[in-house]
Tab-separated table of C-alpha atoms and ligand atoms in Angstrom:
chain	number	residue	atom	x	y	z
A	1	MET	CA	-40.699	-35.186	-19.732
A	2	THR	CA	-42.445	-31.881	-18.960
A	3	GLU	CA	-40.216	-28.869	-18.646
A	4	ILE	CA	-41.402	-25.897	-16.658
A	5	ILE	CA	-41.131	-22.557	-18.272
A	6	LEU	CA	-41.343	-19.504	-16.061
A	7	THR	CA	-43.024	-16.599	-17.933
A	8	LEU	CA	-41.582	-13.269	-16.676
A	9	GLU	CA	-43.841	-10.297	-16.073
A	10	SER	CA	-41.315	-7.516	-16.499
A	11	GLY	CA	-41.362	-4.866	-19.156
A	12	THR	CA	-38.837	-2.631	-17.526
A	13	LEU	CA	-35.280	-3.037	-16.163
A	14	SER	CA	-36.290	-1.877	-12.714
A	15	ARG	CA	-39.163	-4.301	-12.415
A	16	LEU	CA	-36.825	-6.982	-13.766
A	17	GLN	CA	-34.238	-6.403	-11.046
A	18	ASP	CA	-36.894	-7.344	-8.428
A	19	GLU	CA	-38.200	-10.204	-10.467
A	20	ILE	CA	-34.553	-11.580	-10.780
A	21	MET	CA	-34.320	-11.617	-7.013
A	22	GLU	CA	-37.590	-13.558	-6.756
A	23	MET	CA	-36.646	-15.866	-9.503
A	24	ARG	CA	-33.326	-16.750	-7.810
A	25	SER	CA	-35.092	-17.604	-4.612
A	26	VAL	CA	-37.170	-20.267	-6.386
A	27	ARG	CA	-34.556	-21.347	-8.983
A	28	ASP	CA	-35.249	-25.025	-8.512
A	29	SER	CA	-38.866	-24.541	-9.547
A	30	PHE	CA	-38.428	-23.944	-13.262
A	31	ASP	CA	-36.239	-25.103	-16.129
A	32	ILE	CA	-36.521	-22.271	-18.699
A	33	ILE	CA	-37.108	-18.584	-18.431
A	34	GLU	CA	-39.468	-16.991	-20.921
A	35	VAL	CA	-38.799	-13.285	-21.678
A	36	ARG	CA	-41.804	-11.553	-23.286
A	37	GLY	CA	-40.289	-9.080	-25.706
A	38	ASP	CA	-43.714	-7.619	-26.529
A	39	TYR	CA	-43.811	-6.240	-22.924
A	40	PHE	CA	-40.746	-4.005	-23.539
A	41	LYS	CA	-40.693	-0.663	-25.331
A	42	ASP	CA	-37.506	-0.933	-27.252
A	43	VAL	CA	-34.941	-3.506	-28.498
A	44	ASN	CA	-32.026	-1.924	-26.596
A	45	THR	CA	-33.778	-2.269	-23.243
A	46	LEU	CA	-34.851	-5.757	-24.131
A	47	VAL	CA	-31.355	-6.886	-25.008
A	48	ARG	CA	-30.092	-5.382	-21.734
A	49	ALA	CA	-32.849	-7.239	-19.946
A	50	ILE	CA	-31.868	-10.574	-21.440
A	51	ALA	CA	-28.197	-9.896	-20.584
A	52	MET	CA	-29.164	-9.154	-16.940
A	53	ILE	CA	-31.007	-12.457	-16.768
A	54	ARG	CA	-28.201	-14.408	-18.294
A	55	ASP	CA	-25.724	-12.827	-15.864
A	56	SER	CA	-27.806	-13.627	-12.831
A	57	ILE	CA	-29.104	-17.089	-13.381
A	58	ASP	CA	-27.818	-20.007	-15.262
A	59	LYS	CA	-30.945	-21.270	-17.016
A	60	PRO	CA	-31.906	-21.417	-20.703
A	61	VAL	CA	-33.850	-18.356	-22.011
A	62	LEU	CA	-36.867	-18.543	-24.274
A	63	TYR	CA	-37.467	-15.373	-26.228
A	64	THR	CA	-41.182	-14.712	-27.158
A	65	TYR	CA	-42.593	-11.725	-29.048
A	66	ARG	CA	-46.325	-12.399	-28.850
A	67	THR	CA	-48.331	-10.418	-31.421
A	68	GLU	CA	-51.609	-8.637	-30.515
A	69	LYS	CA	-53.381	-10.983	-32.958
A	70	GLU	CA	-52.456	-13.895	-30.687
A	71	GLY	CA	-53.170	-12.381	-27.319
A	72	GLY	CA	-49.879	-10.413	-26.710
A	73	GLN	CA	-48.919	-6.771	-26.954
A	74	GLY	CA	-46.654	-6.893	-30.015
A	75	ALA	CA	-47.622	-4.812	-33.113
A	76	LEU	CA	-44.924	-6.138	-35.459
A	77	LEU	CA	-46.158	-8.609	-38.098
A	78	GLY	CA	-44.782	-10.456	-41.168
A	79	GLU	CA	-41.318	-9.238	-42.304
A	80	ASP	CA	-41.100	-6.790	-39.412
A	81	TYR	CA	-41.859	-9.608	-36.933
A	82	LEU	CA	-39.157	-11.800	-38.481
A	83	TYR	CA	-36.641	-8.966	-38.614
A	84	HIS	CA	-37.257	-8.376	-34.931
A	85	LEU	CA	-36.667	-12.108	-34.004
A	86	ALA	CA	-33.443	-12.140	-36.166
A	87	THR	CA	-32.261	-8.901	-34.501
A	88	ILE	CA	-32.657	-10.375	-31.044
A	89	GLN	CA	-30.901	-13.650	-32.012
A	90	LYS	CA	-27.910	-11.680	-33.386
A	91	SER	CA	-27.756	-9.316	-30.464
A	92	ILE	CA	-27.834	-11.843	-27.556
A	93	PRO	CA	-27.844	-15.668	-27.253
A	94	VAL	CA	-31.305	-17.012	-26.690
A	95	ASP	CA	-31.623	-20.765	-26.246
A	96	TYR	CA	-35.256	-21.053	-27.523
A	97	ILE	CA	-37.282	-18.766	-29.716
A	98	ASP	CA	-41.081	-18.717	-30.065
A	99	VAL	CA	-42.200	-18.337	-33.661
A	100	GLU	CA	-45.811	-17.867	-34.483
A	101	ILE	CA	-46.623	-20.192	-37.370
A	102	LEU	CA	-49.064	-17.601	-38.949
A	103	GLN	CA	-46.136	-15.109	-39.219
A	104	VAL	CA	-43.406	-17.484	-40.329
A	105	SER	CA	-44.064	-20.793	-42.044
A	106	ASP	CA	-41.391	-21.007	-44.679
A	107	PRO	CA	-39.059	-23.931	-43.727
A	108	THR	CA	-36.002	-22.168	-45.088
A	109	ILE	CA	-36.568	-19.250	-42.786
A	110	VAL	CA	-37.275	-21.534	-39.818
A	111	GLU	CA	-34.049	-23.250	-40.636
A	112	GLN	CA	-32.176	-19.969	-40.391
A	113	LEU	CA	-33.756	-19.231	-37.080
A	114	LYS	CA	-32.744	-22.715	-35.878
A	115	ARG	CA	-29.104	-21.901	-36.371
A	116	TYR	CA	-29.182	-19.648	-33.290
A	117	SER	CA	-31.990	-21.067	-31.075
A	118	LYS	CA	-34.325	-24.064	-30.815
A	119	VAL	CA	-37.573	-22.981	-32.451
A	120	ILE	CA	-40.949	-23.448	-30.756
A	121	LEU	CA	-43.637	-22.959	-33.464
A	122	SER	CA	-46.774	-21.671	-31.869
A	123	HIS	CA	-50.414	-20.845	-32.462
A	124	HIS	CA	-52.878	-19.225	-29.984
A	125	ASP	CA	-56.446	-18.062	-29.763
A	126	PHE	CA	-57.363	-16.282	-26.555
A	127	ASN	CA	-61.068	-16.257	-27.415
A	128	GLY	CA	-61.898	-19.733	-28.522
A	129	THR	CA	-60.859	-23.194	-29.614
A	130	PRO	CA	-60.710	-23.892	-33.268
A	131	SER	CA	-62.299	-26.851	-34.921
A	132	ASP	CA	-60.416	-30.196	-34.876
A	133	ALA	CA	-59.723	-29.781	-38.624
A	134	VAL	CA	-58.162	-26.359	-37.988
A	135	MET	CA	-56.054	-27.560	-35.063
A	136	THR	CA	-54.761	-30.542	-37.059
A	137	GLY	CA	-54.128	-28.221	-40.049
A	138	ILE	CA	-52.048	-25.912	-37.878
A	139	ILE	CA	-50.001	-28.894	-36.536
A	140	ASP	CA	-49.440	-30.051	-40.160
A	141	GLU	CA	-48.215	-26.567	-41.090
A	142	MET	CA	-45.789	-26.774	-38.113
A	143	THR	CA	-44.619	-30.138	-39.302
A	144	ALA	CA	-44.037	-28.703	-42.862
A	145	ALA	CA	-42.117	-25.728	-41.414
A	146	LYS	CA	-39.909	-28.146	-39.342
A	147	GLY	CA	-39.646	-26.532	-35.971
A	148	ASP	CA	-38.020	-28.109	-33.104
A	149	PHE	CA	-41.188	-28.005	-30.998
A	150	TYR	CA	-44.896	-27.347	-31.536
A	151	LYS	CA	-47.189	-25.435	-29.261
A	152	ILE	CA	-50.901	-24.614	-29.408
A	153	ALA	CA	-52.792	-22.646	-26.726
A	154	TYR	CA	-56.562	-21.989	-26.985
A	155	MET	CA	-59.367	-20.721	-24.749
A	156	PRO	CA	-62.051	-23.258	-24.178
A	157	GLN	CA	-65.755	-22.277	-24.035
A	158	THR	CA	-66.951	-25.740	-22.925
A	159	PRO	CA	-65.393	-28.813	-21.247
A	160	GLU	CA	-65.603	-30.533	-24.670
A	161	ASP	CA	-63.166	-27.906	-26.055
A	162	VAL	CA	-60.654	-28.929	-23.404
A	163	GLU	CA	-61.062	-32.598	-24.368
A	164	ARG	CA	-60.546	-31.806	-28.049
A	165	VAL	CA	-57.286	-30.056	-27.242
A	166	VAL	CA	-56.144	-33.109	-25.194
A	167	ALA	CA	-57.133	-35.412	-28.025
A	168	VAL	CA	-55.003	-33.298	-30.501
A	169	LEU	CA	-52.076	-33.394	-27.989
A	170	GLU	CA	-52.342	-37.176	-27.789
A	171	GLN	CA	-52.593	-37.760	-31.488
A	172	SER	CA	-49.670	-35.338	-32.225
A	173	LYS	CA	-47.426	-36.901	-29.566
A	174	GLU	CA	-48.071	-40.302	-31.108
A	175	LYS	CA	-47.012	-38.956	-34.500
A	176	PHE	CA	-44.207	-36.570	-33.630
A	177	GLY	CA	-42.976	-37.644	-30.176
A	178	ASP	CA	-42.315	-35.607	-27.087
A	179	ILE	CA	-42.218	-32.187	-28.810
A	180	VAL	CA	-45.764	-31.007	-28.512
A	181	THR	CA	-47.410	-28.677	-26.049
A	182	ALA	CA	-51.163	-28.167	-26.070
A	183	ILE	CA	-52.707	-25.786	-23.613
A	184	SER	CA	-56.418	-25.186	-22.891
A	185	MET	CA	-56.432	-21.792	-21.075
A	186	GLY	CA	-58.522	-20.450	-18.215
A	187	GLU	CA	-59.944	-22.428	-15.237
A	188	LEU	CA	-61.743	-24.934	-17.507
A	189	GLY	CA	-58.444	-25.963	-18.999
A	190	THR	CA	-56.308	-26.158	-15.855
A	191	LYS	CA	-55.646	-29.797	-16.209
A	192	THR	CA	-53.741	-29.293	-19.453
A	193	ARG	CA	-51.242	-27.228	-17.307
A	194	THR	CA	-51.271	-29.289	-14.222
A	195	SER	CA	-52.040	-32.951	-14.840
A	196	VAL	CA	-49.425	-35.598	-15.227
A	197	GLU	CA	-51.961	-37.565	-17.152
A	198	PHE	CA	-51.742	-35.244	-20.212
A	199	PRO	CA	-48.146	-34.132	-20.131
A	200	SER	CA	-47.068	-31.603	-22.715
A	201	ARG	CA	-43.444	-30.970	-23.508
A	202	PHE	CA	-43.653	-27.588	-21.793
A	203	THR	CA	-45.871	-26.127	-19.142
A	204	TYR	CA	-45.845	-22.388	-18.588
A	205	GLY	CA	-46.116	-20.931	-15.064
A	206	THR	CA	-45.576	-17.690	-13.230
A	207	LEU	CA	-44.075	-16.191	-10.039
A	208	ASN	CA	-47.081	-13.977	-9.262
A	209	GLU	CA	-49.618	-12.699	-11.737
A	210	PRO	CA	-50.679	-15.145	-14.467
A	211	GLN	CA	-49.323	-14.009	-17.771
A	212	ALA	CA	-51.998	-15.924	-19.540
A	213	PRO	CA	-55.379	-17.212	-18.298
A	214	GLY	CA	-54.999	-20.282	-16.001
A	215	GLN	CA	-51.224	-20.005	-15.493
A	216	VAL	CA	-50.294	-21.286	-12.057
A	217	ASN	CA	-47.256	-20.741	-9.772
A	218	VAL	CA	-44.059	-22.551	-10.875
A	219	ALA	CA	-43.459	-23.969	-7.424
A	220	LYS	CA	-46.793	-25.783	-7.703
A	221	LEU	CA	-45.800	-27.088	-11.154
A	222	ARG	CA	-42.554	-28.413	-9.800
A	223	GLU	CA	-44.491	-30.259	-7.022
A	224	ILE	CA	-46.677	-31.808	-9.635
A	225	TYR	CA	-44.132	-32.671	-12.290
A	226	GLY	CA	-41.103	-33.237	-10.099
A	227	GLY	CA	-37.549	-33.204	-11.410
A	228	THR	CA	-34.984	-30.538	-11.530
A	229	LYS	CA	-32.210	-29.936	-14.143
B	1	DQA	O1	-47.524	-19.207	-25.556
B	1	DQA	C1	-47.382	-19.149	-24.391
B	1	DQA	C2	-48.281	-19.961	-23.419
B	1	DQA	C3	-49.076	-18.918	-22.746
B	1	DQA	O2	-49.977	-18.320	-23.620
B	1	DQA	C4	-49.855	-19.709	-21.741
B	1	DQA	O3	-51.027	-19.948	-22.050
B	1	DQA	O4	-49.404	-20.107	-20.743
B	1	DQA	C5	-48.159	-17.924	-22.044
B	1	DQA	C6	-47.201	-17.232	-23.045
B	1	DQA	O5	-46.326	-16.305	-22.309
B	1	DQA	C7	-46.457	-18.205	-23.842
B	1	DQA	O6	-45.679	-17.562	-24.767
């Protein structure tokens, strides 16, 4: 089963108001709403934004704070990153939380985060695709950290890079079941987002502007993957 995650573009409450209207008009096209905390200036605004979303649409919320190191806009790292995630969890319910494995890999800490939200352990490289050994090593770290879901997203330089990511997806699904997402970004990697032949647990789409290279519209994803919740 592939669930469709809508990545929101907003970083301000006024933009969010418009985005909520748009989102409500295509509510059947997605299963989960991803709020990108790294787009917002401060935690208070962010918590109000999540509250606005929760009040206006009855769908699970995924909270993501993507660091600059992994292609986002967030400057917090290490302890500060963890403190930020814990602060959000304690301020407002979030159903899922994205946790970068390079920032948090201690299973005890992951266990604590899991008390409040399902944990998606993640790793990204917006410039290239790591070697097979590195990708497998990252998945092993995720297994050791005991997240609920694992996600990798890499930029391919060649069609072979896309195939390598698909191979890691298939091997990992065999080992761990339907909890793995593997994205090859950009145009080259489109099939990892849109093909029912290589289904990941989650596929990320957008309403308008792609929030990562290669993201497509959620309505198109719903046509491809079918199903509503
Ligand atoms: O990690 C991901 C996946 C993503 O990078 C993508 O390629 O669709 C988009 C991000 O918003 C999300 O947090």
